[in-house]
Amino acid sequence: MQQQQVSAEQESQIVDWVSKEDSSGTIVRKDLIYWYTQNLLRRDNGVEATLSLDFVDDLISRHPDLAECLVIPPHPDHANPPVVRLNRLEKRMQEDRRKALFGDSPPPPRQPAPYPEGDIIHNLFDRYVVRHDNNKVTKYTRYSHGFGATDHPNEAMVMDFIKANTSIPVPKVFSSAWDRITMEYIEGETLQQAWPVLTPDQRSDILDQLRGYIAQLRALKGTQISRLSGEGVLVPCMMMRSGGPFATIEEFHDWFVWPPGRETVQSIYWNQITTHLRNDVPIVFTHGDLAARNILVRDGKIVAILDWEFAGWYPEYWEYVFTLRQLDNQTWETLGLHVPSLFTKRYDLEYILVMLLLRGS
């Protein structure tokens, strides 16, 4: 392999890529930048290439702001959470969040166990993913109510359920508690990280895999609208909220379209949206957050689907709507445009209506 130079345009792409990864919570290390740059050169030049050992250091010297993206956060202390002084508006927002998720019945106070020591590989707000003991990762939250009201998170239950009922690759769960899940570490990069440097054939293979996995999920039929754990559904929006379980899709739509505080003066507007959201669709098992950041790939193949927190039984259109919403955020021309082909049936009207509802929530 020959050593190659990075062009100014390629360097700009690398800087943008690092910034995007950092903003999404990835702990960006030098080896990840090195991996991306090698694959970028392979994509553009058609040959395997090597880089000088000091390439990343030289890159940072030319772009000092990147150094901030490589800062590793400290491990939090479970016994001494930071004291955060909130103003009146922040306190109100915190209370609104709690009510949106738990209504008037939040979980009782619970004391977290010590957090695992290891390499922090992801940190966004109050959530961490730590790699430890060679082949394990623990995903945990410092949010006072953990991952929900149950002793074991919905996500842990779902991964066991998916392993037992499909061939979709998911990490093996070793243990879980109200605020954490310890699972198998799987080597790879997220589709968000890898998509820009995949070949056309690799992209096509990944879309074919994803199409098959979605079909397996949709073959699992349900009888009520809820998460697998029996908790109410989660709606991913600016102020995430939970409701249900619901015995019928009609009941779900009534709740979904009319969140607390929505004015009734536009009742005909909201009524029309409710009327046009289809009730005559099956209730199927749904991931609910098929974003590029939640799909792990290696050597051009999907090796794991991650982040099943929202998963459960939803109307058949729900996966279509949120997969299009999430994968469109990657790139429209190379990925978002192909999302409808992952499904045997399109729900474009539902997509438009749900996006209107989420903007108004």
mmCIF file of C-alpha atoms in Angstrom, residues 9-354:
data_model
loop_
_atom_site.group_PDB
_atom_site.id
_atom_site.type_symbol
_atom_site.label_atom_id
_atom_site.label_comp_id
_atom_site.label_asym_id
_atom_site.label_seq_id
_atom_site.Cartn_x
_atom_site.Cartn_y
_atom_site.Cartn_z
ATOM 1 C CA GLU A 9 -11.584 19.051 -0.134
ATOM 2 C CA GLN A 10 -11.099 15.709 1.617
ATOM 3 C CA GLU A 11 -9.709 17.442 4.689
ATOM 4 C CA SER A 12 -12.818 19.626 4.821
ATOM 5 C CA GLN A 13 -14.987 16.493 4.690
ATOM 6 C CA ILE A 14 -13.004 14.935 7.534
ATOM 7 C CA VAL A 15 -13.413 18.029 9.715
ATOM 8 C CA ASP A 16 -17.167 18.150 9.047
ATOM 9 C CA TRP A 17 -17.486 14.423 9.781
ATOM 10 C CA VAL A 18 -15.646 14.709 13.107
ATOM 11 C CA SER A 19 -17.819 17.659 14.166
ATOM 12 C CA LYS A 20 -21.005 15.754 13.292
ATOM 13 C CA GLU A 21 -19.891 12.697 15.262
ATOM 14 C CA ASP A 22 -18.991 14.824 18.255
ATOM 15 C CA SER A 23 -22.365 16.602 18.239
ATOM 16 C CA SER A 24 -24.187 13.246 18.187
ATOM 17 C CA GLY A 25 -22.406 12.041 21.330
ATOM 18 C CA THR A 26 -19.624 9.879 19.888
ATOM 19 C CA ILE A 27 -16.388 10.037 21.830
ATOM 20 C CA VAL A 28 -14.114 10.691 18.863
ATOM 21 C CA ARG A 29 -10.658 9.167 19.229
ATOM 22 C CA LYS A 30 -7.681 9.426 16.911
ATOM 23 C CA ASP A 31 -8.046 5.864 15.632
ATOM 24 C CA LEU A 32 -11.615 6.621 14.492
ATOM 25 C CA ILE A 33 -10.432 9.654 12.511
ATOM 26 C CA TYR A 34 -7.663 7.526 11.026
ATOM 27 C CA TRP A 35 -10.185 4.837 10.027
ATOM 28 C CA TYR A 36 -12.498 7.351 8.348
ATOM 29 C CA THR A 37 -9.658 9.028 6.456
ATOM 30 C CA GLN A 38 -8.332 5.720 5.127
ATOM 31 C CA ASN A 39 -11.783 4.761 3.893
ATOM 32 C CA LEU A 40 -12.336 8.194 2.392
ATOM 33 C CA LEU A 41 -9.109 7.831 0.386
ATOM 34 C CA ARG A 42 -10.099 4.319 -0.702
ATOM 35 C CA ARG A 43 -13.494 5.585 -1.851
ATOM 36 C CA ASP A 44 -12.099 8.528 -3.803
ATOM 37 C CA ASN A 45 -8.896 6.993 -5.170
ATOM 38 C CA GLY A 46 -9.939 3.361 -5.625
ATOM 39 C CA VAL A 47 -6.883 1.909 -3.873
ATOM 40 C CA GLU A 48 -5.937 0.979 -0.336
ATOM 41 C CA ALA A 49 -3.811 3.673 1.232
ATOM 42 C CA THR A 50 -1.764 4.318 4.337
ATOM 43 C CA LEU A 51 -1.369 7.557 6.240
ATOM 44 C CA SER A 52 1.558 8.940 8.147
ATOM 45 C CA LEU A 53 1.411 8.064 11.841
ATOM 46 C CA ASP A 54 1.208 11.729 12.781
ATOM 47 C CA PHE A 55 -1.590 12.527 10.318
ATOM 48 C CA VAL A 56 -4.236 13.143 13.004
ATOM 49 C CA ASP A 57 -1.904 15.328 15.083
ATOM 50 C CA ASP A 58 -1.093 17.389 11.984
ATOM 51 C CA LEU A 59 -4.817 17.668 11.202
ATOM 52 C CA ILE A 60 -5.545 18.976 14.698
ATOM 53 C CA SER A 61 -2.698 21.475 14.454
ATOM 54 C CA ARG A 62 -4.336 22.894 11.325
ATOM 55 C CA HIS A 63 -7.808 22.826 12.904
ATOM 56 C CA PRO A 64 -7.350 23.560 16.637
ATOM 57 C CA ASP A 65 -11.108 23.453 17.279
ATOM 58 C CA LEU A 66 -11.031 19.692 16.593
ATOM 59 C CA ALA A 67 -9.083 19.185 19.817
ATOM 60 C CA GLU A 68 -12.279 19.906 21.741
ATOM 61 C CA CYS A 69 -13.991 17.025 19.914
ATOM 62 C CA LEU A 70 -11.359 14.604 21.242
ATOM 63 C CA VAL A 71 -11.844 15.487 24.904
ATOM 64 C CA ILE A 72 -12.986 12.441 26.899
ATOM 65 C CA PRO A 73 -15.536 13.312 29.614
ATOM 66 C CA PRO A 74 -14.852 12.238 33.200
ATOM 67 C CA HIS A 75 -16.655 9.278 34.711
ATOM 68 C CA PRO A 76 -19.632 10.465 36.781
ATOM 69 C CA ASP A 77 -19.925 9.583 40.461
ATOM 70 C CA HIS A 78 -23.103 7.616 41.234
ATOM 71 C CA ALA A 79 -23.054 8.659 44.885
ATOM 72 C CA ASN A 80 -22.523 12.377 44.322
ATOM 73 C CA PRO A 81 -24.604 13.664 41.426
ATOM 74 C CA PRO A 82 -23.743 17.228 40.454
ATOM 75 C CA VAL A 83 -25.790 19.940 42.094
ATOM 76 C CA VAL A 84 -27.572 21.812 39.321
ATOM 77 C CA ARG A 85 -29.266 25.067 40.201
ATOM 78 C CA LEU A 86 -32.288 25.603 37.994
ATOM 79 C CA ASN A 87 -34.148 28.811 37.400
ATOM 80 C CA ARG A 88 -37.932 28.904 37.466
ATOM 81 C CA LEU A 89 -38.313 28.162 33.737
ATOM 82 C CA GLU A 90 -35.873 25.234 33.883
ATOM 83 C CA LYS A 91 -37.707 23.787 36.881
ATOM 84 C CA ARG A 92 -40.984 24.048 34.990
ATOM 85 C CA MET A 93 -39.457 22.317 31.964
ATOM 86 C CA GLN A 94 -38.111 19.541 34.166
ATOM 87 C CA GLU A 95 -41.528 19.038 35.741
ATOM 88 C CA ASP A 96 -43.182 19.069 32.296
ATOM 89 C CA ARG A 97 -40.772 16.362 31.142
ATOM 90 C CA ARG A 98 -41.586 14.203 34.148
ATOM 91 C CA LYS A 99 -45.335 14.612 33.651
ATOM 92 C CA ALA A 100 -45.080 13.908 29.921
ATOM 93 C CA LEU A 101 -43.338 10.603 30.640
ATOM 94 C CA PHE A 102 -45.051 9.442 33.839
ATOM 95 C CA GLY A 103 -48.166 11.547 34.384
ATOM 96 C CA ASP A 104 -48.968 11.912 38.058
ATOM 97 C CA SER A 105 -47.300 8.584 38.993
ATOM 98 C CA PRO A 106 -43.516 8.855 38.612
ATOM 99 C CA PRO A 107 -41.344 5.959 39.802
ATOM 100 C CA PRO A 108 -40.296 6.035 43.456
ATOM 101 C CA PRO A 109 -36.811 7.371 44.221
ATOM 102 C CA ARG A 110 -34.117 4.803 43.454
ATOM 103 C CA GLN A 111 -30.411 4.829 44.286
ATOM 104 C CA PRO A 112 -28.020 3.981 41.430
ATOM 105 C CA ALA A 113 -25.330 1.361 41.887
ATOM 106 C CA PRO A 114 -21.717 2.307 41.069
ATOM 107 C CA TYR A 115 -21.176 3.018 37.388
ATOM 108 C CA PRO A 116 -18.713 0.740 35.561
ATOM 109 C CA GLU A 117 -15.163 1.883 34.926
ATOM 110 C CA GLY A 118 -13.833 1.646 31.393
ATOM 111 C CA ASP A 119 -13.647 3.560 28.135
ATOM 112 C CA ILE A 120 -16.509 5.992 27.604
ATOM 113 C CA ILE A 121 -17.464 5.582 23.938
ATOM 114 C CA HIS A 122 -20.618 7.684 23.901
ATOM 115 C CA ASN A 123 -21.990 10.523 26.020
ATOM 116 C CA LEU A 124 -24.957 12.719 25.228
ATOM 117 C CA PHE A 125 -26.621 14.733 27.986
ATOM 118 C CA ASP A 126 -27.274 12.353 30.903
ATOM 119 C CA ARG A 127 -26.558 9.126 28.974
ATOM 120 C CA TYR A 128 -23.302 7.197 28.769
ATOM 121 C CA VAL A 129 -22.016 4.073 27.027
ATOM 122 C CA VAL A 130 -18.907 2.541 28.601
ATOM 123 C CA ARG A 131 -16.839 -0.337 27.229
ATOM 124 C CA HIS A 132 -15.375 -2.558 29.918
ATOM 125 C CA ASP A 133 -14.176 -6.127 30.612
ATOM 126 C CA ASN A 134 -13.085 -6.534 26.966
ATOM 127 C CA ASN A 135 -16.371 -7.703 25.447
ATOM 128 C CA LYS A 136 -19.008 -5.744 27.370
ATOM 129 C CA VAL A 137 -20.606 -2.326 27.204
ATOM 130 C CA THR A 138 -22.925 -0.746 29.734
ATOM 131 C CA LYS A 139 -25.430 1.852 28.651
ATOM 132 C CA TYR A 140 -26.658 3.915 31.582
ATOM 133 C CA THR A 141 -28.500 7.119 32.335
ATOM 134 C CA ARG A 142 -28.115 9.556 35.192
ATOM 135 C CA TYR A 143 -31.697 10.735 34.793
ATOM 136 C CA SER A 144 -33.319 10.375 38.221
ATOM 137 C CA HIS A 145 -36.113 8.164 36.848
ATOM 138 C CA GLY A 146 -33.762 5.964 34.841
ATOM 139 C CA PHE A 147 -35.068 4.314 31.680
ATOM 140 C CA GLY A 148 -38.617 4.091 32.988
ATOM 141 C CA ALA A 149 -40.862 2.846 35.739
ATOM 142 C CA THR A 150 -39.942 -0.844 35.480
ATOM 143 C CA ASP A 151 -37.044 -2.580 37.233
ATOM 144 C CA HIS A 152 -35.622 -3.642 33.874
ATOM 145 C CA PRO A 153 -35.629 -1.348 30.819
ATOM 146 C CA ASN A 154 -37.907 -2.032 27.890
ATOM 147 C CA GLU A 155 -34.829 -2.079 25.655
ATOM 148 C CA ALA A 156 -33.292 -5.054 27.495
ATOM 149 C CA MET A 157 -36.541 -7.034 27.234
ATOM 150 C CA VAL A 158 -36.807 -6.207 23.534
ATOM 151 C CA MET A 159 -33.312 -7.424 22.653
ATOM 152 C CA ASP A 160 -34.065 -10.800 24.283
ATOM 153 C CA PHE A 161 -37.392 -10.894 22.417
ATOM 154 C CA ILE A 162 -35.763 -10.067 19.069
ATOM 155 C CA LYS A 163 -33.087 -12.740 19.546
ATOM 156 C CA ALA A 164 -35.773 -15.339 20.275
ATOM 157 C CA ASN A 165 -38.148 -14.420 17.434
ATOM 158 C CA THR A 166 -36.069 -13.112 14.507
ATOM 159 C CA SER A 167 -32.636 -13.370 12.886
ATOM 160 C CA ILE A 168 -32.013 -9.639 13.374
ATOM 161 C CA PRO A 169 -28.550 -9.172 14.946
ATOM 162 C CA VAL A 170 -28.690 -7.558 18.386
ATOM 163 C CA PRO A 171 -26.238 -7.559 21.300
ATOM 164 C CA LYS A 172 -26.606 -10.267 23.936
ATOM 165 C CA VAL A 173 -27.909 -8.829 27.215
ATOM 166 C CA PHE A 174 -25.927 -9.875 30.306
ATOM 167 C CA SER A 175 -27.819 -7.912 32.947
ATOM 168 C CA SER A 176 -30.029 -4.877 33.432
ATOM 169 C CA ALA A 177 -31.478 -2.605 36.079
ATOM 170 C CA TRP A 178 -33.777 0.421 36.119
ATOM 171 C CA ASP A 179 -31.007 2.786 34.945
ATOM 172 C CA ARG A 180 -28.660 0.560 32.898
ATOM 173 C CA ILE A 181 -28.141 -2.339 30.513
ATOM 174 C CA THR A 182 -24.943 -4.381 30.290
ATOM 175 C CA MET A 183 -24.611 -6.099 26.943
ATOM 176 C CA GLU A 184 -22.205 -7.640 24.478
ATOM 177 C CA TYR A 185 -19.731 -5.331 22.757
ATOM 178 C CA ILE A 186 -19.870 -5.712 18.980
ATOM 179 C CA GLU A 187 -17.055 -4.364 16.855
ATOM 180 C CA GLY A 188 -18.068 -1.991 14.081
ATOM 181 C CA GLU A 189 -18.982 1.535 13.090
ATOM 182 C CA THR A 190 -22.397 3.119 13.000
ATOM 183 C CA LEU A 191 -24.031 3.532 9.614
ATOM 184 C CA GLN A 192 -23.855 7.273 10.259
ATOM 185 C CA GLN A 193 -20.074 7.008 10.503
ATOM 186 C CA ALA A 194 -19.611 4.594 7.613
ATOM 187 C CA TRP A 195 -22.206 5.650 5.028
ATOM 188 C CA PRO A 196 -20.144 8.461 3.420
ATOM 189 C CA VAL A 197 -17.260 6.063 2.641
ATOM 190 C CA LEU A 198 -19.169 2.912 1.652
ATOM 191 C CA THR A 199 -19.048 1.730 -1.946
ATOM 192 C CA PRO A 200 -22.268 1.620 -4.013
ATOM 193 C CA ASP A 201 -22.326 -2.184 -3.723
ATOM 194 C CA GLN A 202 -21.928 -2.045 0.055
ATOM 195 C CA ARG A 203 -24.713 0.514 0.321
ATOM 196 C CA SER A 204 -26.985 -1.679 -1.789
ATOM 197 C CA ASP A 205 -26.196 -4.757 0.357
ATOM 198 C CA ILE A 206 -26.935 -2.859 3.577
ATOM 199 C CA LEU A 207 -30.278 -1.614 2.244
ATOM 200 C CA ASP A 208 -31.165 -5.196 1.249
ATOM 201 C CA GLN A 209 -30.315 -6.415 4.754
ATOM 202 C CA LEU A 210 -32.330 -3.644 6.335
ATOM 203 C CA ARG A 211 -35.302 -4.419 4.073
ATOM 204 C CA GLY A 212 -35.289 -8.024 5.284
ATOM 205 C CA TYR A 213 -35.012 -7.069 8.959
ATOM 206 C CA ILE A 214 -37.915 -4.632 8.687
ATOM 207 C CA ALA A 215 -40.014 -7.370 7.060
ATOM 208 C CA GLN A 216 -39.275 -9.690 9.997
ATOM 209 C CA LEU A 217 -40.432 -7.057 12.482
ATOM 210 C CA ARG A 218 -43.638 -6.404 10.557
ATOM 211 C CA ALA A 219 -44.441 -10.114 10.544
ATOM 212 C CA LEU A 220 -44.828 -9.958 14.356
ATOM 213 C CA LYS A 221 -48.437 -8.944 15.071
ATOM 214 C CA GLY A 222 -49.801 -7.366 18.243
ATOM 215 C CA THR A 223 -53.163 -6.704 19.851
ATOM 216 C CA GLN A 224 -52.604 -3.406 21.689
ATOM 217 C CA ILE A 225 -50.489 -0.254 21.345
ATOM 218 C CA SER A 226 -47.701 -0.331 23.924
ATOM 219 C CA ARG A 227 -44.040 -0.968 24.495
ATOM 220 C CA LEU A 228 -43.017 -4.606 24.926
ATOM 221 C CA SER A 229 -42.635 -4.055 28.673
ATOM 222 C CA GLY A 230 -46.320 -3.145 28.915
ATOM 223 C CA GLU A 231 -45.508 0.527 29.492
ATOM 224 C CA GLY A 232 -47.121 3.191 27.360
ATOM 225 C CA VAL A 233 -45.700 4.095 23.971
ATOM 226 C CA LEU A 234 -43.007 6.741 23.595
ATOM 227 C CA VAL A 235 -43.337 9.518 21.045
ATOM 228 C CA PRO A 236 -39.911 10.861 20.015
ATOM 229 C CA CYS A 237 -40.332 14.620 19.805
ATOM 230 C CA MET A 238 -38.833 17.723 21.391
ATOM 231 C CA MET A 239 -40.755 17.038 24.596
ATOM 232 C CA MET A 240 -40.816 13.243 24.562
ATOM 233 C CA ARG A 241 -44.048 11.901 26.024
ATOM 234 C CA SER A 242 -45.578 8.555 26.902
ATOM 235 C CA GLY A 243 -49.165 7.315 26.926
ATOM 236 C CA GLY A 244 -51.193 4.140 27.014
ATOM 237 C CA PRO A 245 -51.268 1.228 26.663
ATOM 238 C CA PHE A 246 -54.142 1.624 24.171
ATOM 239 C CA ALA A 247 -56.580 -1.129 23.285
ATOM 240 C CA THR A 248 -57.191 0.235 19.784
ATOM 241 C CA ILE A 249 -55.493 2.419 17.190
ATOM 242 C CA GLU A 250 -58.414 4.864 17.470
ATOM 243 C CA GLU A 251 -57.682 5.385 21.170
ATOM 244 C CA PHE A 252 -54.003 5.888 20.373
ATOM 245 C CA HIS A 253 -54.804 8.517 17.724
ATOM 246 C CA ASP A 254 -57.092 10.429 20.090
ATOM 247 C CA TRP A 255 -54.260 10.652 22.608
ATOM 248 C CA PHE A 256 -51.505 11.302 20.063
ATOM 249 C CA VAL A 257 -53.279 14.144 18.250
ATOM 250 C CA TRP A 258 -54.498 15.869 21.440
ATOM 251 C CA PRO A 259 -51.566 16.226 23.847
ATOM 252 C CA PRO A 260 -52.162 18.103 27.105
ATOM 253 C CA GLY A 261 -52.322 21.842 26.583
ATOM 254 C CA ARG A 262 -53.297 21.746 22.916
ATOM 255 C CA GLU A 263 -55.864 24.459 22.240
ATOM 256 C CA THR A 264 -59.341 23.393 21.190
ATOM 257 C CA VAL A 265 -59.988 26.526 19.107
ATOM 258 C CA GLN A 266 -58.502 24.704 16.113
ATOM 259 C CA SER A 267 -60.477 21.544 16.797
ATOM 260 C CA ILE A 268 -61.514 21.107 13.151
ATOM 261 C CA TYR A 269 -57.823 21.167 12.155
ATOM 262 C CA TRP A 270 -56.819 18.453 14.633
ATOM 263 C CA ASN A 271 -59.993 16.498 13.892
ATOM 264 C CA GLN A 272 -59.103 16.393 10.207
ATOM 265 C CA ILE A 273 -55.641 15.048 11.016
ATOM 266 C CA THR A 274 -57.149 12.376 13.261
ATOM 267 C CA THR A 275 -59.620 11.431 10.540
ATOM 268 C CA HIS A 276 -56.897 10.935 7.942
ATOM 269 C CA LEU A 277 -54.572 8.867 10.139
ATOM 270 C CA ARG A 278 -55.470 5.310 9.197
ATOM 271 C CA ASN A 279 -57.088 3.036 11.770
ATOM 272 C CA ASP A 280 -57.431 0.034 9.429
ATOM 273 C CA VAL A 281 -53.795 -1.068 9.626
ATOM 274 C CA PRO A 282 -52.258 -3.966 11.552
ATOM 275 C CA ILE A 283 -50.497 -3.489 14.875
ATOM 276 C CA VAL A 284 -46.944 -4.736 14.313
ATOM 277 C CA PHE A 285 -43.690 -4.870 16.210
ATOM 278 C CA THR A 286 -41.722 -1.671 15.625
ATOM 279 C CA HIS A 287 -38.212 -0.481 16.434
ATOM 280 C CA GLY A 288 -39.322 3.149 16.388
ATOM 281 C CA ASP A 289 -35.903 4.784 15.982
ATOM 282 C CA LEU A 290 -34.150 3.253 12.963
ATOM 283 C CA ALA A 291 -31.620 6.040 12.636
ATOM 284 C CA ALA A 292 -28.221 5.616 10.998
ATOM 285 C CA ARG A 293 -26.597 6.047 14.416
ATOM 286 C CA ASN A 294 -28.440 2.914 15.643
ATOM 287 C CA ILE A 295 -27.279 0.575 12.871
ATOM 288 C CA LEU A 296 -23.843 -0.993 13.358
ATOM 289 C CA VAL A 297 -21.884 -2.132 10.303
ATOM 290 C CA ARG A 298 -18.585 -3.854 9.638
ATOM 291 C CA ASP A 299 -16.984 -4.630 6.262
ATOM 292 C CA GLY A 300 -20.087 -3.398 4.456
ATOM 293 C CA LYS A 301 -22.569 -5.572 6.386
ATOM 294 C CA ILE A 302 -24.999 -4.882 9.237
ATOM 295 C CA VAL A 303 -23.725 -6.579 12.399
ATOM 296 C CA ALA A 304 -26.204 -5.142 14.933
ATOM 297 C CA ILE A 305 -29.329 -3.031 15.310
ATOM 298 C CA LEU A 306 -29.094 -0.931 18.475
ATOM 299 C CA ASP A 307 -31.172 1.324 20.717
ATOM 300 C CA TRP A 308 -34.534 -0.463 21.092
ATOM 301 C CA GLU A 309 -35.790 1.901 23.797
ATOM 302 C CA PHE A 310 -38.950 2.926 21.883
ATOM 303 C CA ALA A 311 -39.698 -0.553 20.550
ATOM 304 C CA GLY A 312 -43.073 -2.166 20.929
ATOM 305 C CA TRP A 313 -46.450 -2.584 19.249
ATOM 306 C CA TYR A 314 -47.473 0.311 17.008
ATOM 307 C CA PRO A 315 -49.650 0.922 13.926
ATOM 308 C CA GLU A 316 -47.954 -0.430 10.806
ATOM 309 C CA TYR A 317 -47.298 3.080 9.457
ATOM 310 C CA TRP A 318 -45.227 4.112 12.513
ATOM 311 C CA GLU A 319 -41.961 2.451 11.438
ATOM 312 C CA TYR A 320 -42.278 3.896 7.932
ATOM 313 C CA VAL A 321 -42.770 7.415 9.288
ATOM 314 C CA PHE A 322 -39.879 7.400 11.739
ATOM 315 C CA THR A 323 -37.427 5.505 9.550
ATOM 316 C CA LEU A 324 -37.969 8.069 6.803
ATOM 317 C CA ARG A 325 -37.646 10.878 9.325
ATOM 318 C CA GLN A 326 -34.379 9.499 10.750
ATOM 319 C CA LEU A 327 -32.562 8.173 7.672
ATOM 320 C CA ASP A 328 -33.455 11.269 5.668
ATOM 321 C CA ASN A 329 -31.247 13.130 8.155
ATOM 322 C CA GLN A 330 -28.184 11.299 6.792
ATOM 323 C CA THR A 331 -28.323 12.305 3.130
ATOM 324 C CA TRP A 332 -31.411 12.554 0.969
ATOM 325 C CA GLU A 333 -29.777 11.711 -2.374
ATOM 326 C CA THR A 334 -27.907 8.573 -1.319
ATOM 327 C CA LEU A 335 -30.016 7.241 1.561
ATOM 328 C CA GLY A 336 -33.256 9.072 2.365
ATOM 329 C CA LEU A 337 -34.498 8.699 -1.199
ATOM 330 C CA HIS A 338 -34.272 4.898 -0.892
ATOM 331 C CA VAL A 339 -36.051 4.519 2.458
ATOM 332 C CA PRO A 340 -39.564 3.978 0.994
ATOM 333 C CA SER A 341 -38.208 0.979 -0.945
ATOM 334 C CA LEU A 342 -37.402 -0.725 2.375
ATOM 335 C CA PHE A 343 -41.140 -1.205 2.942
ATOM 336 C CA THR A 344 -43.681 -3.228 0.973
ATOM 337 C CA LYS A 345 -46.288 -0.535 1.574
ATOM 338 C CA ARG A 346 -45.863 3.232 1.650
ATOM 339 C CA TYR A 347 -47.522 5.544 4.153
ATOM 340 C CA ASP A 348 -46.696 8.965 2.739
ATOM 341 C CA LEU A 349 -49.847 10.723 3.958
ATOM 342 C CA GLU A 350 -49.238 9.415 7.473
ATOM 343 C CA TYR A 351 -45.660 10.666 7.251
ATOM 344 C CA ILE A 352 -46.830 14.179 6.379
ATOM 345 C CA LEU A 353 -49.513 14.213 9.093
ATOM 346 C CA VAL A 354 -47.251 12.878 11.848
#
